[in-house]
PDB file of C-alpha atoms in Angstrom:
ATOM      1  CA  MET A   1     -32.425  32.137  30.276  1.00 60.00           C
ATOM      2  CA  ARG A   2     -29.485  30.219  30.812  1.00 69.00           C
ATOM      3  CA  PRO A   3     -26.342  32.668  30.388  1.00 66.00           C
ATOM      4  CA  ARG A   4     -24.201  31.614  27.105  1.00 71.00           C
ATOM      5  CA  ALA A   5     -20.328  31.827  27.125  1.00 80.00           C
ATOM      6  CA  SER A   6     -18.470  32.324  24.265  1.00 82.00           C
ATOM      7  CA  VAL A   7     -14.979  33.737  23.146  1.00 90.00           C
ATOM      8  CA  ARG A   8     -14.672  36.709  20.648  1.00 89.00           C
ATOM      9  CA  ALA A   9     -11.522  38.253  18.780  1.00 93.00           C
ATOM     10  CA  GLY A  10     -11.300  41.739  18.639  1.00 94.00           C
ATOM     11  CA  GLU A  11     -10.828  45.040  20.368  1.00 92.00           C
ATOM     12  CA  PRO A  12     -12.315  44.064  24.136  1.00 92.00           C
ATOM     13  CA  ALA A  13     -14.350  47.194  24.235  1.00 93.00           C
ATOM     14  CA  SER A  14     -16.200  46.612  21.057  1.00 95.00           C
ATOM     15  CA  GLU A  15     -17.012  42.959  21.354  1.00 95.00           C
ATOM     16  CA  LEU A  16     -18.153  43.791  24.944  1.00 94.00           C
ATOM     17  CA  LEU A  17     -20.655  46.486  23.886  1.00 96.00           C
ATOM     18  CA  ALA A  18     -21.916  44.688  20.848  1.00 95.00           C
ATOM     19  CA  THR A  19     -22.500  41.111  22.415  1.00 92.00           C
ATOM     20  CA  ALA A  20     -24.197  43.489  25.182  1.00 93.00           C
ATOM     21  CA  HIS A  21     -26.735  45.466  22.686  1.00 94.00           C
ATOM     22  CA  GLY A  22     -30.158  44.339  23.920  1.00 93.00           C
ATOM     23  CA  ALA A  23     -29.073  42.880  26.955  1.00 93.00           C
ATOM     24  CA  GLU A  24     -30.616  43.736  30.082  1.00 94.00           C
ATOM     25  CA  LEU A  25     -27.624  44.276  31.730  1.00 94.00           C
ATOM     26  CA  LEU A  26     -23.641  44.048  31.494  1.00 94.00           C
ATOM     27  CA  VAL A  27     -21.368  43.351  34.250  1.00 91.00           C
ATOM     28  CA  LEU A  28     -17.854  44.023  34.126  1.00 89.00           C
ATOM     29  CA  GLY A  29     -15.160  43.406  36.244  1.00 84.00           C
ATOM     30  CA  SER A  30     -12.970  46.535  38.139  1.00 77.00           C
ATOM     31  CA  PRO A  31      -9.449  45.465  38.916  1.00 70.00           C
ATOM     32  CA  SER A  32      -9.327  48.009  41.910  1.00 62.00           C
ATOM     33  CA  ALA A  33     -11.302  50.124  44.463  1.00 54.00           C
ATOM     34  CA  GLY A  34      -8.142  51.675  45.706  1.00 58.00           C
ATOM     35  CA  PRO A  35      -6.877  55.535  44.804  1.00 60.00           C
ATOM     36  CA  LEU A  36      -4.818  53.966  41.688  1.00 58.00           C
ATOM     37  CA  GLY A  37      -7.571  51.563  40.841  1.00 56.00           C
ATOM     38  CA  ARG A  38     -10.008  54.977  40.698  1.00 54.00           C
ATOM     39  CA  LEU A  39      -7.448  56.892  38.875  1.00 56.00           C
ATOM     40  CA  VAL A  40      -6.893  54.048  36.069  1.00 55.00           C
ATOM     41  CA  PHE A  41     -10.130  53.234  35.803  1.00 59.00           C
ATOM     42  CA  GLY A  42      -9.848  50.846  32.814  1.00 72.00           C
ATOM     43  CA  SER A  43     -10.340  51.699  29.478  1.00 81.00           C
ATOM     44  CA  VAL A  44     -12.230  49.253  28.406  1.00 87.00           C
ATOM     45  CA  ALA A  45     -14.709  49.589  31.654  1.00 87.00           C
ATOM     46  CA  ALA A  46     -14.693  53.188  30.567  1.00 86.00           C
ATOM     47  CA  THR A  47     -15.923  52.766  27.436  1.00 91.00           C
ATOM     48  CA  CYS A  48     -18.613  50.218  27.625  1.00 93.00           C
ATOM     49  CA  VAL A  49     -20.001  52.884  30.847  1.00 91.00           C
ATOM     50  CA  ARG A  50     -20.147  55.165  28.313  1.00 93.00           C
ATOM     51  CA  HIS A  51     -21.303  53.631  25.220  1.00 96.00           C
ATOM     52  CA  ALA A  52     -23.686  50.662  26.842  1.00 96.00           C
ATOM     53  CA  THR A  53     -27.111  50.614  25.670  1.00 95.00           C
ATOM     54  CA  CYS A  54     -28.352  48.872  28.948  1.00 96.00           C
ATOM     55  CA  PRO A  55     -27.066  49.494  32.682  1.00 96.00           C
ATOM     56  CA  THR A  56     -23.793  48.512  33.385  1.00 94.00           C
ATOM     57  CA  VAL A  57     -22.325  47.447  36.891  1.00 90.00           C
ATOM     58  CA  LEU A  58     -18.960  47.277  37.599  1.00 86.00           C
ATOM     59  CA  VAL A  59     -17.879  44.889  40.285  1.00 84.00           C
ATOM     60  CA  THR A  60     -14.523  45.367  42.286  1.00 79.00           C
ATOM     61  CA  PRO A  61     -12.584  42.418  44.066  1.00 77.00           C
ATOM     62  CA  ARG A  62     -13.691  44.494  47.871  1.00 75.00           C
ATOM     63  CA  ALA A  63     -17.259  44.233  46.476  1.00 72.00           C
ATOM     64  CA  ALA A  64     -17.286  40.559  44.882  1.00 70.00           C
ATOM     65  CA  HIS A  65     -15.639  39.613  48.154  1.00 66.00           C
ATOM     66  CA  ARG A  66     -18.030  40.921  50.752  1.00 71.00           C
ATOM     67  CA  PHE A  67     -20.965  39.309  48.695  1.00 69.00           C
ATOM     68  CA  SER A  68     -18.692  35.929  48.576  1.00 68.00           C
ATOM     69  CA  PRO A  69     -16.453  35.935  50.938  1.00 63.00           C
ATOM     70  CA  SER A  70     -15.031  32.388  49.224  1.00 70.00           C
ATOM     71  CA  ALA A  71     -14.571  34.782  45.832  1.00 59.00           C
ATOM     72  CA  PRO A  72     -11.128  34.949  45.362  1.00 58.00           C
TER      73      PRO A  72
END
């Protein structure tokens, strides 16, 4: 199955959770892995982690670069 792309209007966490309902995995970017990034986890990511009905993965820029050195 190929991933689908869509544009939706609304509250970000609610839209992500609605779209991810029934999904096998929800993958979100996290802005930073540093101390401030951990303190300010991001309300959208935090809400999704707490309320998603599927496994959720948060990817930090450092992790993205580690596994794909050409990533920005």
